[in-house]
Amino acid sequence: MRRVLSADWVLPVEGPPIEAGAVVIEDDRIAAVGTAEGLGEGTRYDDAVIVPGFVNAHSHLEYAVYGGFGDGLGDFAEWITLHIQRKARIDWAGHVDVAKFGAAQCLASGITTVGDCSYSGAAAVACAELGLRATVYLEVFGADPTRALEHFAGIRDRVADAFSERVRPGVSPHAPYSVSIELYEACAELGLPIATHISESPAEVAYLLTGEGAWGDYKDLLVASPGKTGTHLLAQHDLLGPNVVAAHCVVLDEDEIGLLASTATGVAHCPRSNGALGCGVAPLAELRAAGARVGVGTDSPASAPSFDFFEELRTVVLSARSRAARPDVLSAGEALELGTLGSARALGLDREVGSLVAGKRADVTVVSLEGSAYLPFEDPAAAVVFGGSPDRVVATYVDGEARYEKGGMDWQELTAAAHSARLAMLAQPAARPVAARSA
Ligand SMILES: [Zn+2]
């Protein structure tokens, strides 16, 4: 099927902005991008900008209803214990309900692809059902590779039917403090895309380097300190590379930035999550200057407030400018590029998605700026990044199919099911954390 979408502006991200632009979709691919005059108006969106679907380089859809859980807790063990206890109060169906709610929220925010770290595998089912493109990295934890990979295989089998060209499997060895190097190596041997968490906080780095610091008291929850940071540890074992995406990367020195860049490792920059957890501000400008493959991730409402990708892009801009104390360190257009093509590169999907170019998948988002302070248009990228919001997303297309249309989707049942799951998690008073009990 052939269809044309047109709007005041088309921002292809690869290639200059097109005023009065149009995108031609044939079946699941983009056939042409140009002016509406040349290509026809088709479905015309007024006061609107057409952008590539956002690529969320790091999410946990299964934590979509965890908003506010443990907010502000300074004690890591208390925070993680609360999560584990609450997570255990819902069953498989509950995990699927929550993940579907997360997938719906992503689509409603203009996100067309996620790199999702999934504990139960429910995210794969959710993405398959709602039509969200995904790499679902099934999470593994611990020191023992045999046990962890048995667990991985069990989850992979359970959700095998969900995997397709659009929803592909990956593996996520969680982090260097929760996964042994032997397990990282075993994951690499699977030959799947890999996601992990690296250098999220100063407390993590202190523990990895010395086994001490704020996390020193929780050794029983963690693997032994390797005496080096996550980046150095993985680099030493040849475990960085273009098939790896590392979330956070906040606490990095110059050497580590160089290693991430030279190995073409993907970096998922999650500034709202990092801010909410008091982790710091990642060296985005330095990573970009080094040539690292940086994308943008929302993380999940377990830390960041929401899957609102516009809020994330704004925070990308504001945090970069605050850190550098310069307004010209990152433009809105550059942030948009990071959240589309940059994220696609970080996930190794840039041949297929991330920009509006003939031949790529027809993953397209339409944002209305009607009635906003950004009309009449001056800089359409600034209008989207600073003036956009999920409320302003008119339509989200994945593989040329409208997977979200404002006012046209009935997600009431899905939302009610997710709220029931949250209620189940809140139903019992939180038990005292492990660390407090043993104190
Ligand atoms: Zn994460």
Short mmCIF file of N, CA, C and O in Angstrom, two decimals, residues 167-267:
data_model
loop_
_atom_site.label_atom_id
_atom_site.label_comp_id
_atom_site.label_asym_id
_atom_site.label_seq_id
_atom_site.Cartn_x
_atom_site.Cartn_y
_atom_site.Cartn_z
N VAL A 167 10.76 -7.73 16.51
CA VAL A 167 11.10 -7.88 17.93
C VAL A 167 12.20 -8.94 18.02
O VAL A 167 11.93 -10.13 17.89
N ARG A 168 13.43 -8.46 18.22
CA ARG A 168 14.53 -9.44 18.17
C ARG A 168 15.10 -9.66 19.57
O ARG A 168 15.07 -8.75 20.40
N PRO A 169 15.61 -10.84 19.80
CA PRO A 169 16.13 -11.12 21.14
C PRO A 169 17.55 -10.62 21.34
O PRO A 169 18.35 -10.58 20.39
N GLY A 170 17.84 -10.26 22.56
CA GLY A 170 19.20 -9.94 22.97
C GLY A 170 19.40 -10.47 24.38
O GLY A 170 18.50 -11.11 24.94
N VAL A 171 20.58 -10.22 24.93
CA VAL A 171 20.84 -10.67 26.30
C VAL A 171 21.42 -9.49 27.07
O VAL A 171 22.17 -8.69 26.52
N SER A 172 21.02 -9.37 28.33
CA SER A 172 21.53 -8.28 29.15
C SER A 172 22.17 -8.78 30.43
O SER A 172 21.48 -8.97 31.43
N PRO A 173 23.50 -9.02 30.38
CA PRO A 173 24.20 -9.18 31.65
C PRO A 173 24.08 -7.85 32.39
O PRO A 173 24.52 -6.82 31.86
N HIS A 174 23.46 -7.84 33.56
CA HIS A 174 22.94 -6.59 34.13
C HIS A 174 24.00 -5.51 34.33
O HIS A 174 23.88 -4.41 33.80
N ALA A 175 25.05 -5.81 35.11
CA ALA A 175 26.07 -4.79 35.40
C ALA A 175 27.29 -5.48 36.01
O ALA A 175 27.18 -6.58 36.55
N PRO A 176 28.45 -4.83 35.95
CA PRO A 176 29.67 -5.48 36.47
C PRO A 176 29.63 -5.74 37.98
O PRO A 176 30.45 -6.51 38.47
N TYR A 177 28.72 -5.12 38.71
CA TYR A 177 28.63 -5.39 40.15
C TYR A 177 27.62 -6.50 40.46
O TYR A 177 27.54 -6.98 41.58
N SER A 178 26.82 -6.91 39.44
CA SER A 178 25.80 -7.94 39.68
C SER A 178 26.03 -9.18 38.81
O SER A 178 25.28 -10.14 38.90
N VAL A 179 27.06 -9.14 37.96
CA VAL A 179 27.34 -10.21 37.00
C VAL A 179 28.86 -10.47 36.99
O VAL A 179 29.64 -9.52 36.90
N SER A 180 29.24 -11.72 37.07
CA SER A 180 30.68 -12.04 37.04
C SER A 180 31.22 -11.91 35.62
O SER A 180 30.46 -11.97 34.65
N ILE A 181 32.52 -11.78 35.50
CA ILE A 181 33.12 -11.68 34.17
C ILE A 181 32.91 -12.98 33.39
O ILE A 181 32.75 -12.96 32.16
N GLU A 182 32.83 -14.09 34.11
CA GLU A 182 32.57 -15.38 33.44
C GLU A 182 31.19 -15.37 32.79
O GLU A 182 31.00 -15.88 31.68
N LEU A 183 30.23 -14.78 33.48
CA LEU A 183 28.88 -14.72 32.90
C LEU A 183 28.85 -13.75 31.72
O LEU A 183 28.20 -14.02 30.70
N TYR A 184 29.55 -12.62 31.83
CA TYR A 184 29.65 -11.71 30.67
C TYR A 184 30.21 -12.46 29.47
O TYR A 184 29.72 -12.33 28.34
N GLU A 185 31.25 -13.25 29.70
CA GLU A 185 31.88 -13.97 28.58
C GLU A 185 30.92 -14.99 27.99
O GLU A 185 30.84 -15.15 26.76
N ALA A 186 30.18 -15.67 28.85
CA ALA A 186 29.22 -16.67 28.36
C ALA A 186 28.12 -15.98 27.54
O ALA A 186 27.67 -16.52 26.52
N CYS A 187 27.70 -14.79 27.97
CA CYS A 187 26.68 -14.04 27.21
C CYS A 187 27.22 -13.66 25.83
O CYS A 187 26.51 -13.75 24.82
N ALA A 188 28.48 -13.23 25.79
CA ALA A 188 29.08 -12.83 24.50
C ALA A 188 29.08 -14.01 23.53
O ALA A 188 28.89 -13.84 22.32
N GLU A 189 29.27 -15.21 24.06
CA GLU A 189 29.31 -16.40 23.20
C GLU A 189 27.96 -16.74 22.57
O GLU A 189 27.89 -17.49 21.60
N LEU A 190 26.88 -16.18 23.11
CA LEU A 190 25.56 -16.44 22.53
C LEU A 190 25.41 -15.79 21.15
O LEU A 190 24.53 -16.15 20.38
N GLY A 191 26.25 -14.78 20.89
CA GLY A 191 26.19 -14.12 19.58
C GLY A 191 24.98 -13.22 19.40
O GLY A 191 24.62 -12.87 18.28
N LEU A 192 24.37 -12.81 20.50
CA LEU A 192 23.20 -11.93 20.44
C LEU A 192 23.61 -10.49 20.74
O LEU A 192 24.67 -10.26 21.33
N PRO A 193 22.76 -9.51 20.37
CA PRO A 193 23.02 -8.15 20.84
C PRO A 193 23.03 -8.12 22.37
O PRO A 193 22.28 -8.86 23.01
N ILE A 194 23.90 -7.26 22.93
CA ILE A 194 24.09 -7.22 24.38
C ILE A 194 23.79 -5.82 24.91
O ILE A 194 24.20 -4.83 24.31
N ALA A 195 23.09 -5.76 26.04
CA ALA A 195 22.93 -4.49 26.77
C ALA A 195 23.42 -4.70 28.19
O ALA A 195 23.24 -5.77 28.76
N THR A 196 24.05 -3.67 28.72
CA THR A 196 24.47 -3.74 30.11
C THR A 196 24.42 -2.34 30.71
O THR A 196 24.12 -1.37 30.01
N HIS A 197 24.65 -2.26 32.02
CA HIS A 197 24.67 -0.96 32.71
C HIS A 197 26.10 -0.71 33.17
O HIS A 197 26.69 -1.56 33.83
N ILE A 198 26.63 0.47 32.83
CA ILE A 198 28.02 0.77 33.17
C ILE A 198 28.14 2.14 33.83
O ILE A 198 27.55 3.11 33.35
N SER A 199 28.94 2.20 34.89
CA SER A 199 29.34 3.47 35.51
C SER A 199 28.16 4.41 35.73
O SER A 199 28.19 5.57 35.33
N GLU A 200 27.16 3.87 36.41
CA GLU A 200 25.96 4.68 36.64
C GLU A 200 26.17 5.69 37.75
O GLU A 200 25.64 6.79 37.68
N SER A 201 26.89 5.28 38.81
CA SER A 201 27.01 6.18 39.96
C SER A 201 28.40 6.12 40.58
O SER A 201 29.13 5.14 40.42
N PRO A 202 28.76 7.15 41.33
CA PRO A 202 30.05 7.12 42.04
C PRO A 202 30.13 5.95 43.03
O PRO A 202 31.19 5.35 43.18
N ALA A 203 29.00 5.59 43.66
CA ALA A 203 29.03 4.49 44.64
C ALA A 203 29.36 3.17 43.94
O ALA A 203 30.12 2.35 44.46
N GLU A 204 28.79 2.98 42.74
CA GLU A 204 29.09 1.76 41.96
C GLU A 204 30.58 1.70 41.63
O GLU A 204 31.23 0.67 41.82
N VAL A 205 31.10 2.81 41.14
CA VAL A 205 32.50 2.83 40.71
C VAL A 205 33.43 2.60 41.91
O VAL A 205 34.39 1.82 41.83
N ALA A 206 33.09 3.21 43.04
CA ALA A 206 33.92 3.01 44.24
C ALA A 206 33.91 1.54 44.64
O ALA A 206 34.95 0.97 44.99
N TYR A 207 32.75 0.89 44.56
CA TYR A 207 32.67 -0.52 44.94
C TYR A 207 33.50 -1.37 43.97
O TYR A 207 34.26 -2.25 44.39
N LEU A 208 33.36 -1.12 42.69
CA LEU A 208 34.09 -1.92 41.69
C LEU A 208 35.60 -1.77 41.87
O LEU A 208 36.35 -2.73 41.73
N LEU A 209 36.03 -0.56 42.21
CA LEU A 209 37.47 -0.32 42.34
C LEU A 209 38.05 -0.90 43.62
O LEU A 209 39.14 -1.45 43.62
N THR A 210 37.27 -0.78 44.72
CA THR A 210 37.87 -1.09 46.03
C THR A 210 37.09 -2.12 46.85
O THR A 210 37.60 -2.60 47.85
N GLY A 211 35.85 -2.42 46.44
CA GLY A 211 35.01 -3.28 47.27
C GLY A 211 34.47 -2.54 48.49
O GLY A 211 33.82 -3.14 49.35
N GLU A 212 34.73 -1.24 48.55
CA GLU A 212 34.29 -0.46 49.72
C GLU A 212 33.35 0.66 49.27
O GLU A 212 32.75 0.59 48.23
N GLY A 213 33.25 1.69 50.11
CA GLY A 213 32.35 2.80 49.82
C GLY A 213 30.94 2.47 50.29
O GLY A 213 30.73 1.51 51.04
N ALA A 214 29.98 3.25 49.80
CA ALA A 214 28.59 3.12 50.27
C ALA A 214 28.03 1.71 50.03
O ALA A 214 27.16 1.25 50.75
N TRP A 215 28.52 1.03 49.02
CA TRP A 215 28.01 -0.32 48.71
C TRP A 215 28.82 -1.42 49.40
O TRP A 215 28.49 -2.60 49.25
N GLY A 216 29.87 -1.04 50.10
CA GLY A 216 30.73 -2.03 50.73
C GLY A 216 29.99 -2.92 51.72
O GLY A 216 30.35 -4.07 51.94
N ASP A 217 28.93 -2.38 52.30
CA ASP A 217 28.15 -3.15 53.30
C ASP A 217 27.26 -4.20 52.66
O ASP A 217 26.67 -5.01 53.36
N TYR A 218 27.10 -4.15 51.34
CA TYR A 218 26.11 -5.02 50.69
C TYR A 218 26.78 -6.07 49.81
O TYR A 218 26.22 -6.52 48.81
N LYS A 219 27.97 -6.46 50.20
CA LYS A 219 28.74 -7.41 49.38
C LYS A 219 27.95 -8.68 49.08
O LYS A 219 28.11 -9.29 48.02
N ASP A 220 27.07 -9.07 50.04
CA ASP A 220 26.31 -10.32 49.83
C ASP A 220 25.30 -10.19 48.70
O ASP A 220 24.82 -11.19 48.17
N LEU A 221 24.94 -8.95 48.31
CA LEU A 221 24.00 -8.75 47.19
C LEU A 221 24.74 -8.63 45.85
O LEU A 221 24.12 -8.62 44.80
N LEU A 222 26.06 -8.50 45.89
CA LEU A 222 26.83 -8.15 44.69
C LEU A 222 27.88 -9.21 44.39
O LEU A 222 28.18 -10.05 45.23
N VAL A 223 28.44 -9.16 43.18
CA VAL A 223 29.59 -10.03 42.91
C VAL A 223 30.85 -9.34 43.45
O VAL A 223 30.84 -8.13 43.71
N ALA A 224 31.91 -10.09 43.57
CA ALA A 224 33.13 -9.55 44.18
C ALA A 224 33.68 -8.39 43.35
O ALA A 224 33.58 -8.38 42.13
N SER A 225 34.26 -7.43 44.05
CA SER A 225 34.85 -6.28 43.36
C SER A 225 36.01 -6.73 42.47
O SER A 225 36.92 -7.41 42.93
N PRO A 226 35.99 -6.37 41.18
CA PRO A 226 37.08 -6.79 40.29
C PRO A 226 38.31 -5.89 40.38
O PRO A 226 39.32 -6.16 39.75
N GLY A 227 38.22 -4.79 41.14
CA GLY A 227 39.37 -3.88 41.26
C GLY A 227 39.53 -2.94 40.08
O GLY A 227 40.54 -2.26 39.95
N LYS A 228 38.56 -2.90 39.20
CA LYS A 228 38.59 -1.92 38.10
C LYS A 228 37.16 -1.54 37.71
O LYS A 228 36.21 -2.23 38.07
N THR A 229 37.05 -0.45 36.96
CA THR A 229 35.71 0.01 36.57
C THR A 229 35.11 -0.90 35.51
O THR A 229 35.84 -1.67 34.86
N GLY A 230 33.83 -0.78 35.30
CA GLY A 230 33.14 -1.62 34.32
C GLY A 230 33.74 -1.49 32.93
O GLY A 230 33.95 -2.48 32.23
N THR A 231 34.02 -0.26 32.51
CA THR A 231 34.56 -0.05 31.16
C THR A 231 35.92 -0.73 31.02
O THR A 231 36.18 -1.43 30.04
N HIS A 232 36.80 -0.53 32.00
CA HIS A 232 38.12 -1.15 31.92
C HIS A 232 38.03 -2.67 31.98
O HIS A 232 38.73 -3.38 31.26
N LEU A 233 37.14 -3.16 32.85
CA LEU A 233 36.99 -4.61 33.01
C LEU A 233 36.52 -5.24 31.68
O LEU A 233 37.11 -6.21 31.20
N LEU A 234 35.47 -4.67 31.10
CA LEU A 234 34.93 -5.25 29.86
C LEU A 234 35.92 -5.09 28.70
O LEU A 234 36.07 -5.98 27.88
N ALA A 235 36.61 -3.96 28.66
CA ALA A 235 37.59 -3.74 27.59
C ALA A 235 38.72 -4.77 27.70
O ALA A 235 39.14 -5.35 26.69
N GLN A 236 39.17 -5.01 28.91
CA GLN A 236 40.27 -5.95 29.13
C GLN A 236 39.90 -7.36 28.65
O GLN A 236 40.75 -8.11 28.18
N HIS A 237 38.62 -7.70 28.77
CA HIS A 237 38.18 -9.03 28.35
C HIS A 237 37.57 -9.03 26.94
O HIS A 237 36.87 -9.97 26.57
N ASP A 238 37.80 -7.94 26.20
CA ASP A 238 37.31 -7.86 24.81
C ASP A 238 35.80 -7.93 24.72
O ASP A 238 35.26 -8.53 23.77
N LEU A 239 35.15 -7.37 25.70
CA LEU A 239 33.69 -7.50 25.77
C LEU A 239 32.96 -6.21 25.40
O LEU A 239 31.75 -6.12 25.52
N LEU A 240 33.71 -5.20 24.96
CA LEU A 240 33.06 -4.01 24.41
C LEU A 240 33.01 -4.17 22.89
O LEU A 240 33.76 -4.96 22.33
N GLY A 241 32.13 -3.43 22.24
CA GLY A 241 32.07 -3.52 20.77
C GLY A 241 30.74 -3.04 20.24
O GLY A 241 29.84 -2.69 21.01
N PRO A 242 30.60 -3.03 18.92
CA PRO A 242 29.40 -2.47 18.31
C PRO A 242 28.12 -3.25 18.58
O PRO A 242 27.03 -2.73 18.34
N ASN A 243 28.23 -4.47 19.08
CA ASN A 243 27.01 -5.22 19.41
C ASN A 243 26.59 -5.01 20.86
O ASN A 243 25.66 -5.65 21.34
N VAL A 244 27.30 -4.11 21.56
CA VAL A 244 27.02 -3.85 22.98
C VAL A 244 26.48 -2.44 23.14
O VAL A 244 27.02 -1.50 22.56
N VAL A 245 25.42 -2.30 23.93
CA VAL A 245 24.98 -0.96 24.33
C VAL A 245 25.08 -0.87 25.85
O VAL A 245 24.63 -1.76 26.57
N ALA A 246 25.75 0.19 26.30
CA ALA A 246 25.99 0.38 27.73
C ALA A 246 25.14 1.54 28.21
O ALA A 246 25.28 2.66 27.72
N ALA A 247 24.24 1.26 29.14
CA ALA A 247 23.38 2.33 29.66
C ALA A 247 24.13 3.14 30.72
O ALA A 247 24.95 2.60 31.45
N HIS A 248 23.83 4.41 30.75
CA HIS A 248 24.27 5.38 31.76
C HIS A 248 25.64 5.99 31.45
O HIS A 248 25.72 7.11 31.00
N CYS A 249 26.74 5.28 31.74
CA CYS A 249 28.08 5.83 31.45
C CYS A 249 28.22 7.26 31.98
O CYS A 249 28.57 8.18 31.24
N VAL A 250 27.92 7.42 33.26
CA VAL A 250 27.95 8.75 33.88
C VAL A 250 29.34 9.07 34.43
O VAL A 250 29.87 10.15 34.19
N VAL A 251 29.90 8.11 35.18
CA VAL A 251 31.17 8.37 35.86
C VAL A 251 32.30 7.77 35.02
O VAL A 251 32.62 6.60 35.12
N LEU A 252 32.84 8.59 34.12
CA LEU A 252 33.86 8.11 33.19
C LEU A 252 35.05 9.04 33.20
O LEU A 252 34.89 10.26 33.25
N ASP A 253 36.26 8.47 33.11
CA ASP A 253 37.42 9.33 32.89
C ASP A 253 37.74 9.34 31.38
O ASP A 253 37.07 8.68 30.59
N GLU A 254 38.77 10.10 31.05
CA GLU A 254 39.10 10.30 29.62
C GLU A 254 39.42 8.98 28.93
O GLU A 254 39.02 8.74 27.79
N ASP A 255 40.15 8.12 29.64
CA ASP A 255 40.52 6.79 29.10
C ASP A 255 39.28 5.98 28.74
O ASP A 255 39.22 5.34 27.69
N GLU A 256 38.33 5.99 29.65
CA GLU A 256 37.11 5.19 29.46
C GLU A 256 36.29 5.74 28.29
O GLU A 256 35.72 4.97 27.51
N ILE A 257 36.23 7.06 28.19
CA ILE A 257 35.53 7.67 27.04
C ILE A 257 36.19 7.21 25.75
O ILE A 257 35.53 6.81 24.79
N GLY A 258 37.52 7.21 25.73
CA GLY A 258 38.27 6.76 24.56
C GLY A 258 38.00 5.30 24.24
O GLY A 258 37.85 4.93 23.07
N LEU A 259 37.92 4.46 25.27
CA LEU A 259 37.67 3.03 25.06
C LEU A 259 36.28 2.79 24.48
O LEU A 259 36.10 1.99 23.56
N LEU A 260 35.28 3.48 25.02
CA LEU A 260 33.92 3.31 24.52
C LEU A 260 33.84 3.74 23.05
O LEU A 260 33.21 3.09 22.22
N ALA A 261 34.53 4.86 22.73
CA ALA A 261 34.50 5.36 21.36
C ALA A 261 35.27 4.44 20.41
O ALA A 261 34.76 4.07 19.35
N SER A 262 36.47 4.04 20.82
CA SER A 262 37.32 3.27 19.88
C SER A 262 36.77 1.86 19.63
O SER A 262 37.04 1.27 18.59
N THR A 263 35.99 1.34 20.58
CA THR A 263 35.40 0.01 20.38
C THR A 263 34.02 0.09 19.72
O THR A 263 33.38 -0.93 19.48
N ALA A 264 33.55 1.33 19.44
CA ALA A 264 32.22 1.55 18.82
C ALA A 264 31.09 0.98 19.67
O ALA A 264 30.05 0.55 19.14
N THR A 265 31.31 0.98 20.98
CA THR A 265 30.27 0.52 21.90
C THR A 265 29.14 1.55 21.94
O THR A 265 29.40 2.76 21.98
N GLY A 266 27.90 1.10 21.91
CA GLY A 266 26.77 2.01 22.04
C GLY A 266 26.68 2.54 23.47
O GLY A 266 26.96 1.81 24.43
N VAL A 267 26.30 3.79 23.59
CA VAL A 267 26.10 4.40 24.92
C VAL A 267 24.66 4.90 24.97
O VAL A 267 24.25 5.67 24.11
#
